[in-house]
Amino acid sequence: MIRRLGAAGNHGLIKQFLLIILSLIIAGFGFWLWTEVKTPGQKIKRNQLLSRILQETAGKDKEKDLTVLQLYFAKRTHFALAIETREVELERSTPVQQKVNRTLCELIKGPMHDDLAPTIPVGTKLRSFFLDKNGIGYADFSKEMIKNHPGGTWAELISIYSIVNTVTNNFPQVNQVKLLIDGLEVETLRGHLDIRRGFSFNDTLTRPPQQ
């Protein structure tokens, strides 16, 4: 004999099923809560792992460009400037002032080719570079720029336009460059050229000498 369940019976089964599901959810939540309280180390490790994953993902999102720089160094054969091309990685979102800062640091490192010579005295450091609203860039160097400079009109000229041409040729936002030493305006590097003014790009020193 087959016993048929009425509507009330069906509702009873459904109610029992929902109660079982709810009990399992409560039990699961209670176990998770107990784990969080009893084993905080696991929570810390999990958070550290999540933080590391987020940091790695953020790092990958910072797209970098391979930027080609034209650095002006001195020729060893005669008093003139020559261009050395160098590739560096820079993030696309990097402000122009930071890009110039990186470029000048590459100039301070000196040339990679044997036929070229450094134009920045040994020990010199770039303290900062900033750009004003008029397109004048201020390159602030450490005191070694003066202390270790060999002196002489040509040597000062080479140093100044090595910096000026490197910055203005690579970054059209910069119209002129003014040199500072330890954050201060100085009259000259070693007594020959007045550097209290801003300097513009000048390719005269990069032209081959007339025969």
PDB file of C-alpha atoms in Angstrom:
ATOM      1  CA  MET A   1       0.000   0.000   0.000  1.00  0.00           C
ATOM      2  CA  ILE A   2       1.473   3.326  -1.064  1.00  0.00           C
ATOM      3  CA  ARG A   3       1.170   6.160   1.414  1.00  0.00           C
ATOM      4  CA  ARG A   4       0.743   9.543  -0.183  1.00  0.00           C
ATOM      5  CA  LEU A   5       2.003  12.685   1.496  1.00  0.00           C
ATOM      6  CA  GLY A   6      -0.248  15.658   1.559  1.00  0.00           C
ATOM      7  CA  ALA A   7       0.724  19.281   1.101  1.00  0.00           C
ATOM      8  CA  ALA A   8       1.381  19.598   4.823  1.00  0.00           C
ATOM      9  CA  GLY A   9       3.837  16.700   4.651  1.00  0.00           C
ATOM     10  CA  ASN A  10       5.752  18.242   1.768  1.00  0.00           C
ATOM     11  CA  HIS A  11       6.051  21.512   3.619  1.00  0.00           C
ATOM     12  CA  GLY A  12       7.364  19.652   6.631  1.00  0.00           C
ATOM     13  CA  LEU A  13      10.130  17.989   4.599  1.00  0.00           C
ATOM     14  CA  ILE A  14      11.130  21.276   3.026  1.00  0.00           C
ATOM     15  CA  LYS A  15      11.243  22.894   6.458  1.00  0.00           C
ATOM     16  CA  GLN A  16      13.449  20.103   7.799  1.00  0.00           C
ATOM     17  CA  PHE A  17      15.795  20.423   4.790  1.00  0.00           C
ATOM     18  CA  LEU A  18      16.146  24.188   5.250  1.00  0.00           C
ATOM     19  CA  LEU A  19      16.837  23.703   8.958  1.00  0.00           C
ATOM     20  CA  ILE A  20      19.635  21.247   8.112  1.00  0.00           C
ATOM     21  CA  ILE A  21      21.187  23.698   5.622  1.00  0.00           C
ATOM     22  CA  LEU A  22      20.976  26.543   8.141  1.00  0.00           C
ATOM     23  CA  SER A  23      22.569  24.356  10.809  1.00  0.00           C
ATOM     24  CA  LEU A  24      25.470  23.520   8.493  1.00  0.00           C
ATOM     25  CA  ILE A  25      26.009  27.213   7.702  1.00  0.00           C
ATOM     26  CA  ILE A  26      26.008  28.145  11.389  1.00  0.00           C
ATOM     27  CA  ALA A  27      28.374  25.284  12.207  1.00  0.00           C
ATOM     28  CA  GLY A  28      30.739  26.323   9.410  1.00  0.00           C
ATOM     29  CA  PHE A  29      30.759  29.948  10.533  1.00  0.00           C
ATOM     30  CA  GLY A  30      31.360  28.893  14.102  1.00  0.00           C
ATOM     31  CA  PHE A  31      34.326  26.729  13.059  1.00  0.00           C
ATOM     32  CA  TRP A  32      35.815  29.602  11.012  1.00  0.00           C
ATOM     33  CA  LEU A  33      35.362  32.004  13.950  1.00  0.00           C
ATOM     34  CA  TRP A  34      37.006  29.534  16.328  1.00  0.00           C
ATOM     35  CA  THR A  35      39.935  29.150  13.913  1.00  0.00           C
ATOM     36  CA  GLU A  36      40.428  32.924  13.684  1.00  0.00           C
ATOM     37  CA  VAL A  37      40.488  33.274  17.475  1.00  0.00           C
ATOM     38  CA  LYS A  38      42.581  30.204  18.277  1.00  0.00           C
ATOM     39  CA  THR A  39      45.104  30.490  15.452  1.00  0.00           C
ATOM     40  CA  PRO A  40      45.786  34.205  14.755  1.00  0.00           C
ATOM     41  CA  GLY A  41      49.101  33.244  13.143  1.00  0.00           C
ATOM     42  CA  GLN A  42      47.254  31.698  10.228  1.00  0.00           C
ATOM     43  CA  LYS A  43      45.331  34.927   9.721  1.00  0.00           C
ATOM     44  CA  ILE A  44      48.561  36.948   9.748  1.00  0.00           C
ATOM     45  CA  LYS A  45      50.193  34.635   7.221  1.00  0.00           C
ATOM     46  CA  ARG A  46      47.129  34.797   4.982  1.00  0.00           C
ATOM     47  CA  ASN A  47      47.090  38.592   5.138  1.00  0.00           C
ATOM     48  CA  GLN A  48      50.814  38.745   4.390  1.00  0.00           C
ATOM     49  CA  LEU A  49      50.340  36.488   1.388  1.00  0.00           C
ATOM     50  CA  LEU A  50      47.469  38.628   0.127  1.00  0.00           C
ATOM     51  CA  SER A  51      49.529  41.802   0.620  1.00  0.00           C
ATOM     52  CA  ARG A  52      52.461  40.329  -1.337  1.00  0.00           C
ATOM     53  CA  ILE A  53      50.207  39.282  -4.191  1.00  0.00           C
ATOM     54  CA  LEU A  54      48.674  42.763  -4.365  1.00  0.00           C
ATOM     55  CA  GLN A  55      52.130  44.390  -4.351  1.00  0.00           C
ATOM     56  CA  GLU A  56      53.378  42.146  -7.159  1.00  0.00           C
ATOM     57  CA  THR A  57      50.262  42.885  -9.183  1.00  0.00           C
ATOM     58  CA  ALA A  58      50.674  46.630  -8.650  1.00  0.00           C
ATOM     59  CA  GLY A  59      54.296  46.394  -9.771  1.00  0.00           C
ATOM     60  CA  LYS A  60      53.300  44.688 -12.999  1.00  0.00           C
ATOM     61  CA  ASP A  61      50.728  47.397 -13.681  1.00  0.00           C
ATOM     62  CA  LYS A  62      53.450  50.085 -13.762  1.00  0.00           C
ATOM     63  CA  GLU A  63      54.371  49.911 -17.405  1.00  0.00           C
ATOM     64  CA  LYS A  64      57.898  50.960 -18.291  1.00  0.00           C
ATOM     65  CA  ASP A  65      59.249  52.418 -21.497  1.00  0.00           C
ATOM     66  CA  LEU A  66      62.757  51.948 -22.814  1.00  0.00           C
ATOM     67  CA  THR A  67      63.777  55.591 -23.140  1.00  0.00           C
ATOM     68  CA  VAL A  68      66.631  56.581 -25.456  1.00  0.00           C
ATOM     69  CA  LEU A  69      68.745  59.397 -24.035  1.00  0.00           C
ATOM     70  CA  GLN A  70      71.333  61.531 -25.797  1.00  0.00           C
ATOM     71  CA  LEU A  71      74.113  62.356 -23.366  1.00  0.00           C
ATOM     72  CA  TYR A  72      76.727  64.990 -24.173  1.00  0.00           C
ATOM     73  CA  PHE A  73      80.291  64.051 -23.203  1.00  0.00           C
ATOM     74  CA  ALA A  74      83.668  65.574 -24.032  1.00  0.00           C
ATOM     75  CA  LYS A  75      85.780  64.352 -26.925  1.00  0.00           C
ATOM     76  CA  ARG A  76      89.259  63.257 -25.899  1.00  0.00           C
ATOM     77  CA  THR A  77      90.904  64.509 -29.084  1.00  0.00           C
ATOM     78  CA  HIS A  78      89.909  68.170 -28.867  1.00  0.00           C
ATOM     79  CA  PHE A  79      87.650  70.563 -26.953  1.00  0.00           C
ATOM     80  CA  ALA A  80      84.224  69.572 -28.220  1.00  0.00           C
ATOM     81  CA  LEU A  81      81.121  67.661 -27.209  1.00  0.00           C
ATOM     82  CA  ALA A  82      79.882  64.403 -28.697  1.00  0.00           C
ATOM     83  CA  ILE A  83      76.603  62.556 -28.213  1.00  0.00           C
ATOM     84  CA  GLU A  84      76.476  59.117 -26.635  1.00  0.00           C
ATOM     85  CA  THR A  85      73.143  57.311 -26.914  1.00  0.00           C
ATOM     86  CA  ARG A  86      72.014  55.387 -23.848  1.00  0.00           C
ATOM     87  CA  GLU A  87      68.833  53.412 -23.135  1.00  0.00           C
ATOM     88  CA  VAL A  88      67.214  53.473 -19.700  1.00  0.00           C
ATOM     89  CA  GLU A  89      63.942  52.123 -18.319  1.00  0.00           C
ATOM     90  CA  LEU A  90      61.524  54.753 -17.068  1.00  0.00           C
ATOM     91  CA  GLU A  91      57.922  54.372 -15.952  1.00  0.00           C
ATOM     92  CA  ARG A  92      55.474  56.121 -18.251  1.00  0.00           C
ATOM     93  CA  SER A  93      53.933  58.040 -15.377  1.00  0.00           C
ATOM     94  CA  THR A  94      57.259  59.414 -14.102  1.00  0.00           C
ATOM     95  CA  PRO A  95      57.155  63.248 -13.842  1.00  0.00           C
ATOM     96  CA  VAL A  96      59.529  65.111 -16.141  1.00  0.00           C
ATOM     97  CA  GLN A  97      61.572  66.439 -13.203  1.00  0.00           C
ATOM     98  CA  GLN A  98      62.351  62.890 -12.070  1.00  0.00           C
ATOM     99  CA  LYS A  99      63.207  61.893 -15.634  1.00  0.00           C
ATOM    100  CA  VAL A 100      65.683  64.777 -15.884  1.00  0.00           C
ATOM    101  CA  ASN A 101      67.114  63.768 -12.518  1.00  0.00           C
ATOM    102  CA  ARG A 102      67.710  60.232 -13.812  1.00  0.00           C
ATOM    103  CA  THR A 103      69.233  61.593 -17.023  1.00  0.00           C
ATOM    104  CA  LEU A 104      71.709  63.806 -15.179  1.00  0.00           C
ATOM    105  CA  CYS A 105      72.674  60.891 -12.950  1.00  0.00           C
ATOM    106  CA  GLU A 106      73.507  58.943 -16.113  1.00  0.00           C
ATOM    107  CA  LEU A 107      75.629  61.898 -17.263  1.00  0.00           C
ATOM    108  CA  ILE A 108      77.482  61.909 -13.937  1.00  0.00           C
ATOM    109  CA  LYS A 109      78.318  58.215 -14.371  1.00  0.00           C
ATOM    110  CA  GLY A 110      80.440  59.157 -17.370  1.00  0.00           C
ATOM    111  CA  PRO A 111      80.676  57.781 -20.914  1.00  0.00           C
ATOM    112  CA  MET A 112      80.800  54.130 -21.946  1.00  0.00           C
ATOM    113  CA  HIS A 113      83.002  54.764 -25.000  1.00  0.00           C
ATOM    114  CA  ASP A 114      86.765  55.131 -24.697  1.00  0.00           C
ATOM    115  CA  ASP A 115      86.953  58.058 -27.115  1.00  0.00           C
ATOM    116  CA  LEU A 116      84.792  60.188 -24.797  1.00  0.00           C
ATOM    117  CA  ALA A 117      85.598  61.751 -21.424  1.00  0.00           C
ATOM    118  CA  PRO A 118      83.475  62.737 -18.401  1.00  0.00           C
ATOM    119  CA  THR A 119      82.327  66.331 -18.114  1.00  0.00           C
ATOM    120  CA  ILE A 120      81.294  66.282 -14.454  1.00  0.00           C
ATOM    121  CA  PRO A 121      84.077  66.310 -11.826  1.00  0.00           C
ATOM    122  CA  VAL A 122      84.695  63.159  -9.795  1.00  0.00           C
ATOM    123  CA  GLY A 123      82.625  62.938  -6.621  1.00  0.00           C
ATOM    124  CA  THR A 124      79.942  65.343  -7.810  1.00  0.00           C
ATOM    125  CA  LYS A 125      76.374  64.410  -6.886  1.00  0.00           C
ATOM    126  CA  LEU A 126      73.092  65.760  -8.175  1.00  0.00           C
ATOM    127  CA  ARG A 127      71.226  67.062  -5.135  1.00  0.00           C
ATOM    128  CA  SER A 128      68.002  67.817  -6.996  1.00  0.00           C
ATOM    129  CA  PHE A 129      66.443  69.121 -10.177  1.00  0.00           C
ATOM    130  CA  PHE A 130      63.285  71.197 -10.382  1.00  0.00           C
ATOM    131  CA  LEU A 131      61.447  72.981 -13.150  1.00  0.00           C
ATOM    132  CA  ASP A 132      59.558  76.249 -12.785  1.00  0.00           C
ATOM    133  CA  LYS A 133      56.460  77.381 -14.684  1.00  0.00           C
ATOM    134  CA  ASN A 134      58.593  79.340 -17.184  1.00  0.00           C
ATOM    135  CA  GLY A 135      60.456  76.241 -18.348  1.00  0.00           C
ATOM    136  CA  ILE A 136      63.658  77.076 -16.483  1.00  0.00           C
ATOM    137  CA  GLY A 137      65.283  74.034 -14.926  1.00  0.00           C
ATOM    138  CA  TYR A 138      67.484  74.297 -11.843  1.00  0.00           C
ATOM    139  CA  ALA A 139      70.188  71.631 -11.560  1.00  0.00           C
ATOM    140  CA  ASP A 140      71.553  71.612  -8.036  1.00  0.00           C
ATOM    141  CA  PHE A 141      74.951  69.910  -7.688  1.00  0.00           C
ATOM    142  CA  SER A 142      77.125  69.171  -4.663  1.00  0.00           C
ATOM    143  CA  LYS A 143      80.185  71.301  -3.837  1.00  0.00           C
ATOM    144  CA  GLU A 144      82.473  68.804  -5.607  1.00  0.00           C
ATOM    145  CA  MET A 145      81.293  70.370  -8.859  1.00  0.00           C
ATOM    146  CA  ILE A 146      83.528  73.330  -7.971  1.00  0.00           C
ATOM    147  CA  LYS A 147      86.053  71.714  -5.636  1.00  0.00           C
ATOM    148  CA  ASN A 148      87.150  69.021  -8.109  1.00  0.00           C
ATOM    149  CA  HIS A 149      86.760  70.959 -11.347  1.00  0.00           C
ATOM    150  CA  PRO A 150      90.025  71.362 -13.326  1.00  0.00           C
ATOM    151  CA  GLY A 151      89.231  74.973 -14.220  1.00  0.00           C
ATOM    152  CA  GLY A 152      89.920  76.875 -17.406  1.00  0.00           C
ATOM    153  CA  THR A 153      87.516  78.599 -19.774  1.00  0.00           C
ATOM    154  CA  TRP A 154      87.151  75.656 -22.140  1.00  0.00           C
ATOM    155  CA  ALA A 155      86.743  73.110 -19.357  1.00  0.00           C
ATOM    156  CA  GLU A 156      84.024  75.185 -17.712  1.00  0.00           C
ATOM    157  CA  LEU A 157      82.317  75.672 -21.058  1.00  0.00           C
ATOM    158  CA  ILE A 158      82.368  71.928 -21.736  1.00  0.00           C
ATOM    159  CA  SER A 159      80.904  71.103 -18.312  1.00  0.00           C
ATOM    160  CA  ILE A 160      78.143  73.688 -18.532  1.00  0.00           C
ATOM    161  CA  TYR A 161      76.931  72.819 -22.029  1.00  0.00           C
ATOM    162  CA  SER A 162      77.268  69.108 -21.404  1.00  0.00           C
ATOM    163  CA  ILE A 163      74.587  69.542 -18.758  1.00  0.00           C
ATOM    164  CA  VAL A 164      72.502  72.134 -20.599  1.00  0.00           C
ATOM    165  CA  ASN A 165      72.444  70.341 -23.957  1.00  0.00           C
ATOM    166  CA  THR A 166      71.729  66.957 -22.365  1.00  0.00           C
ATOM    167  CA  VAL A 167      68.686  68.320 -20.521  1.00  0.00           C
ATOM    168  CA  THR A 168      67.222  70.619 -23.183  1.00  0.00           C
ATOM    169  CA  ASN A 169      67.780  68.209 -26.071  1.00  0.00           C
ATOM    170  CA  ASN A 170      66.051  65.309 -24.317  1.00  0.00           C
ATOM    171  CA  PHE A 171      63.278  67.314 -22.660  1.00  0.00           C
ATOM    172  CA  PRO A 172      61.674  70.082 -24.761  1.00  0.00           C
ATOM    173  CA  GLN A 173      59.716  71.219 -21.687  1.00  0.00           C
ATOM    174  CA  VAL A 174      62.986  72.707 -20.403  1.00  0.00           C
ATOM    175  CA  ASN A 175      63.916  75.940 -22.172  1.00  0.00           C
ATOM    176  CA  GLN A 176      66.921  76.870 -20.068  1.00  0.00           C
ATOM    177  CA  VAL A 177      69.062  75.330 -17.353  1.00  0.00           C
ATOM    178  CA  LYS A 178      70.551  77.171 -14.399  1.00  0.00           C
ATOM    179  CA  LEU A 179      73.263  75.615 -12.242  1.00  0.00           C
ATOM    180  CA  LEU A 180      73.207  75.736  -8.448  1.00  0.00           C
ATOM    181  CA  ILE A 181      75.826  74.531  -5.986  1.00  0.00           C
ATOM    182  CA  ASP A 182      74.574  73.166  -2.660  1.00  0.00           C
ATOM    183  CA  GLY A 183      71.274  74.910  -3.286  1.00  0.00           C
ATOM    184  CA  LEU A 184      72.833  78.313  -3.825  1.00  0.00           C
ATOM    185  CA  GLU A 185      73.476  80.555  -6.803  1.00  0.00           C
ATOM    186  CA  VAL A 186      77.217  80.969  -7.426  1.00  0.00           C
ATOM    187  CA  GLU A 187      79.030  83.389  -9.651  1.00  0.00           C
ATOM    188  CA  THR A 188      81.270  80.897 -11.455  1.00  0.00           C
ATOM    189  CA  LEU A 189      82.665  77.381 -11.334  1.00  0.00           C
ATOM    190  CA  ARG A 190      86.346  78.300 -11.248  1.00  0.00           C
ATOM    191  CA  GLY A 191      86.514  81.996 -12.043  1.00  0.00           C
ATOM    192  CA  HIS A 192      85.925  82.149 -15.805  1.00  0.00           C
ATOM    193  CA  LEU A 193      82.263  81.881 -16.865  1.00  0.00           C
ATOM    194  CA  ASP A 194      79.363  83.604 -15.113  1.00  0.00           C
ATOM    195  CA  ILE A 195      76.757  80.943 -14.270  1.00  0.00           C
ATOM    196  CA  ARG A 196      74.291  83.200 -12.465  1.00  0.00           C
ATOM    197  CA  ARG A 197      72.083  83.137 -15.569  1.00  0.00           C
ATOM    198  CA  GLY A 198      70.199  80.366 -17.331  1.00  0.00           C
ATOM    199  CA  PHE A 199      71.753  78.649 -20.365  1.00  0.00           C
ATOM    200  CA  SER A 200      69.929  77.511 -23.518  1.00  0.00           C
ATOM    201  CA  PHE A 201      70.759  74.708 -25.933  1.00  0.00           C
ATOM    202  CA  ASN A 202      73.832  75.428 -28.059  1.00  0.00           C
ATOM    203  CA  ASP A 203      75.169  72.940 -30.581  1.00  0.00           C
ATOM    204  CA  THR A 204      78.283  74.952 -31.491  1.00  0.00           C
ATOM    205  CA  LEU A 205      80.509  72.681 -29.404  1.00  0.00           C
ATOM    206  CA  THR A 206      79.173  69.562 -31.124  1.00  0.00           C
ATOM    207  CA  ARG A 207      80.019  70.725 -34.653  1.00  0.00           C
ATOM    208  CA  PRO A 208      83.145  69.273 -36.272  1.00  0.00           C
ATOM    209  CA  PRO A 209      86.081  71.722 -36.323  1.00  0.00           C
ATOM    210  CA  GLN A 210      86.647  73.594 -39.564  1.00  0.00           C
ATOM    211  CA  GLN A 211      89.596  72.399 -41.601  1.00  0.00           C
TER     212      GLN A 211
END
